[in-house]
Amino acid sequence: MIDQIALQNLVPSSGYESFLFLKELEQIFLTQTPKLIHQMHMGIEQGRFQLITQSAHTLKSSCGYLGILEMVDLCNQIETNISRGELAQSNISALLHRLEQAYEESILELNQLINSFGSLNDKH
């Protein structure tokens, strides 16, 4: 689910500093993603589709940066549906539910990839 090359390209070199940088990015992802998902839920409840679009766009950028491709795709689908005027709450809600599932799945994989990157650096 995560593009390992994109993740590795975030760091200019190997070493402990690069590992710490990735751990910091992981922490930001873990902190900000639930907030953005919550904003999308609020947007659905309040009929504020601009809030959903803004939150999905922000999350899409973050996920793209980290190589979390499934979440990028789901955020893109949410943005596209809203831009096309496909505002059915059930459709947006279903995509948001899939986005939440993808987030839960990506947490473990991201952590494992970053930790394996750190253990590779320990061998150098």
PDB file of C-alpha atoms in Angstrom:
ATOM      1  CA  MET A   1       0.000   0.000   0.000  1.00  0.00           C
ATOM      2  CA  ILE A   2       2.904   2.401   0.684  1.00  0.00           C
ATOM      3  CA  ASP A   3       5.360   3.322  -2.039  1.00  0.00           C
ATOM      4  CA  GLN A   4       8.655   2.523  -0.304  1.00  0.00           C
ATOM      5  CA  ILE A   5      10.696   4.433  -2.868  1.00  0.00           C
ATOM      6  CA  ALA A   6       8.704   7.624  -2.226  1.00  0.00           C
ATOM      7  CA  LEU A   7       9.315   7.206   1.492  1.00  0.00           C
ATOM      8  CA  GLN A   8      13.039   6.609   1.008  1.00  0.00           C
ATOM      9  CA  ASN A   9      13.292   9.609  -1.331  1.00  0.00           C
ATOM     10  CA  LEU A  10      12.234  11.881   1.524  1.00  0.00           C
ATOM     11  CA  VAL A  11      15.652  11.573   3.108  1.00  0.00           C
ATOM     12  CA  PRO A  12      18.786  12.757   1.339  1.00  0.00           C
ATOM     13  CA  SER A  13      21.029  10.114   2.891  1.00  0.00           C
ATOM     14  CA  SER A  14      21.058   7.231   5.275  1.00  0.00           C
ATOM     15  CA  GLY A  15      21.834   7.736   8.903  1.00  0.00           C
ATOM     16  CA  TYR A  16      20.230   8.268  12.232  1.00  0.00           C
ATOM     17  CA  GLU A  17      19.189  11.860  11.398  1.00  0.00           C
ATOM     18  CA  SER A  18      17.222  10.603   8.398  1.00  0.00           C
ATOM     19  CA  PHE A  19      15.531   7.971  10.554  1.00  0.00           C
ATOM     20  CA  LEU A  20      14.567  10.643  13.108  1.00  0.00           C
ATOM     21  CA  PHE A  21      13.216  12.835  10.309  1.00  0.00           C
ATOM     22  CA  LEU A  22      10.998   9.991   9.080  1.00  0.00           C
ATOM     23  CA  LYS A  23       9.792   9.299  12.632  1.00  0.00           C
ATOM     24  CA  GLU A  24       8.879  12.978  12.956  1.00  0.00           C
ATOM     25  CA  LEU A  25       6.925  12.848   9.691  1.00  0.00           C
ATOM     26  CA  GLU A  26       5.172   9.721  10.931  1.00  0.00           C
ATOM     27  CA  GLN A  27       4.174  11.499  14.142  1.00  0.00           C
ATOM     28  CA  ILE A  28       2.797  14.476  12.215  1.00  0.00           C
ATOM     29  CA  PHE A  29       0.807  12.070  10.017  1.00  0.00           C
ATOM     30  CA  LEU A  30      -0.579  10.276  13.088  1.00  0.00           C
ATOM     31  CA  THR A  31      -1.549  13.575  14.701  1.00  0.00           C
ATOM     32  CA  GLN A  32      -2.982  15.438  11.716  1.00  0.00           C
ATOM     33  CA  THR A  33      -4.818  12.693   9.837  1.00  0.00           C
ATOM     34  CA  PRO A  34      -7.510  12.074  12.492  1.00  0.00           C
ATOM     35  CA  LYS A  35      -8.146  15.841  12.634  1.00  0.00           C
ATOM     36  CA  LEU A  36      -8.594  16.028   8.866  1.00  0.00           C
ATOM     37  CA  ILE A  37     -10.880  12.991   8.832  1.00  0.00           C
ATOM     38  CA  HIS A  38     -12.921  14.566  11.634  1.00  0.00           C
ATOM     39  CA  GLN A  39     -13.225  17.771   9.595  1.00  0.00           C
ATOM     40  CA  MET A  40     -14.556  15.747   6.673  1.00  0.00           C
ATOM     41  CA  HIS A  41     -17.155  14.132   8.947  1.00  0.00           C
ATOM     42  CA  MET A  42     -18.162  17.581  10.189  1.00  0.00           C
ATOM     43  CA  GLY A  43     -18.410  18.782   6.604  1.00  0.00           C
ATOM     44  CA  ILE A  44     -20.775  15.916   5.782  1.00  0.00           C
ATOM     45  CA  GLU A  45     -22.932  16.556   8.853  1.00  0.00           C
ATOM     46  CA  GLN A  46     -23.113  20.286   8.168  1.00  0.00           C
ATOM     47  CA  GLY A  47     -23.352  20.101   4.373  1.00  0.00           C
ATOM     48  CA  ARG A  48     -20.104  22.065   4.090  1.00  0.00           C
ATOM     49  CA  PHE A  49     -18.628  20.474   1.010  1.00  0.00           C
ATOM     50  CA  GLN A  50     -15.853  23.063   0.740  1.00  0.00           C
ATOM     51  CA  LEU A  51     -14.574  21.898   4.154  1.00  0.00           C
ATOM     52  CA  ILE A  52     -14.581  18.299   2.929  1.00  0.00           C
ATOM     53  CA  THR A  53     -12.720  19.266  -0.242  1.00  0.00           C
ATOM     54  CA  GLN A  54     -10.101  21.312   1.631  1.00  0.00           C
ATOM     55  CA  SER A  55      -9.499  18.558   4.181  1.00  0.00           C
ATOM     56  CA  ALA A  56      -9.316  15.852   1.510  1.00  0.00           C
ATOM     57  CA  HIS A  57      -6.878  17.953  -0.523  1.00  0.00           C
ATOM     58  CA  THR A  58      -4.617  18.562   2.478  1.00  0.00           C
ATOM     59  CA  LEU A  59      -4.661  14.888   3.411  1.00  0.00           C
ATOM     60  CA  LYS A  60      -4.056  13.849  -0.204  1.00  0.00           C
ATOM     61  CA  SER A  61      -0.921  15.994  -0.309  1.00  0.00           C
ATOM     62  CA  SER A  62       0.401  14.579   2.958  1.00  0.00           C
ATOM     63  CA  CYS A  63      -0.277  11.006   1.897  1.00  0.00           C
ATOM     64  CA  GLY A  64       1.314  11.601  -1.490  1.00  0.00           C
ATOM     65  CA  TYR A  65       4.420  12.939   0.205  1.00  0.00           C
ATOM     66  CA  LEU A  66       4.647   9.745   2.298  1.00  0.00           C
ATOM     67  CA  GLY A  67       3.757   7.429  -0.592  1.00  0.00           C
ATOM     68  CA  ILE A  68       0.448   6.230   0.907  1.00  0.00           C
ATOM     69  CA  LEU A  69      -1.162   5.655  -2.465  1.00  0.00           C
ATOM     70  CA  GLU A  70      -4.521   4.160  -1.461  1.00  0.00           C
ATOM     71  CA  MET A  71      -5.301   7.180   0.701  1.00  0.00           C
ATOM     72  CA  VAL A  72      -4.225   9.516  -2.103  1.00  0.00           C
ATOM     73  CA  ASP A  73      -6.660   7.750  -4.427  1.00  0.00           C
ATOM     74  CA  LEU A  74      -9.547   7.907  -1.947  1.00  0.00           C
ATOM     75  CA  CYS A  75      -8.973  11.610  -1.220  1.00  0.00           C
ATOM     76  CA  ASN A  76      -8.882  12.242  -4.951  1.00  0.00           C
ATOM     77  CA  GLN A  77     -12.184  10.392  -5.379  1.00  0.00           C
ATOM     78  CA  ILE A  78     -13.765  12.523  -2.642  1.00  0.00           C
ATOM     79  CA  GLU A  79     -12.528  15.728  -4.274  1.00  0.00           C
ATOM     80  CA  THR A  80     -13.641  14.595  -7.718  1.00  0.00           C
ATOM     81  CA  ASN A  81     -17.130  13.609  -6.579  1.00  0.00           C
ATOM     82  CA  ILE A  82     -17.655  16.963  -4.923  1.00  0.00           C
ATOM     83  CA  SER A  83     -16.249  18.936  -7.876  1.00  0.00           C
ATOM     84  CA  ARG A  84     -18.612  17.069 -10.221  1.00  0.00           C
ATOM     85  CA  GLY A  85     -21.537  17.916  -7.997  1.00  0.00           C
ATOM     86  CA  GLU A  86     -21.977  14.330  -6.826  1.00  0.00           C
ATOM     87  CA  LEU A  87     -22.839  15.419  -3.323  1.00  0.00           C
ATOM     88  CA  ALA A  88     -24.791  12.417  -2.090  1.00  0.00           C
ATOM     89  CA  GLN A  89     -23.858  12.085   1.553  1.00  0.00           C
ATOM     90  CA  SER A  90     -24.000   8.298   1.339  1.00  0.00           C
ATOM     91  CA  ASN A  91     -21.410   8.222  -1.440  1.00  0.00           C
ATOM     92  CA  ILE A  92     -19.064  10.659   0.297  1.00  0.00           C
ATOM     93  CA  SER A  93     -19.601   8.842   3.602  1.00  0.00           C
ATOM     94  CA  ALA A  94     -18.725   5.504   1.997  1.00  0.00           C
ATOM     95  CA  LEU A  95     -15.502   6.941   0.592  1.00  0.00           C
ATOM     96  CA  LEU A  96     -14.693   8.482   3.944  1.00  0.00           C
ATOM     97  CA  HIS A  97     -15.261   5.137   5.651  1.00  0.00           C
ATOM     98  CA  ARG A  98     -12.863   3.483   3.189  1.00  0.00           C
ATOM     99  CA  LEU A  99     -10.390   6.308   3.853  1.00  0.00           C
ATOM    100  CA  GLU A 100     -10.545   5.624   7.589  1.00  0.00           C
ATOM    101  CA  GLN A 101      -9.906   1.929   6.969  1.00  0.00           C
ATOM    102  CA  ALA A 102      -6.950   2.729   4.729  1.00  0.00           C
ATOM    103  CA  TYR A 103      -5.571   5.041   7.426  1.00  0.00           C
ATOM    104  CA  GLU A 104      -5.771   2.296  10.035  1.00  0.00           C
ATOM    105  CA  GLU A 105      -4.038  -0.139   7.689  1.00  0.00           C
ATOM    106  CA  SER A 106      -1.335   2.341   6.735  1.00  0.00           C
ATOM    107  CA  ILE A 107      -0.352   3.130  10.327  1.00  0.00           C
ATOM    108  CA  LEU A 108       1.222  -0.267  10.915  1.00  0.00           C
ATOM    109  CA  GLU A 109       2.848  -0.475   7.491  1.00  0.00           C
ATOM    110  CA  LEU A 110       4.314   3.023   7.770  1.00  0.00           C
ATOM    111  CA  ASN A 111       5.723   2.254  11.199  1.00  0.00           C
ATOM    112  CA  GLN A 112       7.256  -1.016   9.990  1.00  0.00           C
ATOM    113  CA  LEU A 113       8.827   0.617   6.944  1.00  0.00           C
ATOM    114  CA  ILE A 114      10.324   3.465   8.945  1.00  0.00           C
ATOM    115  CA  ASN A 115      11.632   1.100  11.616  1.00  0.00           C
ATOM    116  CA  SER A 116      13.153  -1.186   8.971  1.00  0.00           C
ATOM    117  CA  PHE A 117      14.766   1.877   7.412  1.00  0.00           C
ATOM    118  CA  GLY A 118      16.211   2.696  10.838  1.00  0.00           C
ATOM    119  CA  SER A 119      17.554  -0.829  11.325  1.00  0.00           C
ATOM    120  CA  LEU A 120      19.210  -0.678   7.894  1.00  0.00           C
ATOM    121  CA  ASN A 121      20.962   2.495   8.999  1.00  0.00           C
ATOM    122  CA  ASP A 122      22.203   0.773  12.155  1.00  0.00           C
ATOM    123  CA  LYS A 123      24.133  -1.686   9.976  1.00  0.00           C
ATOM    124  CA  HIS A 124      26.055   1.050   8.131  1.00  0.00           C
TER     125      HIS A 124
END
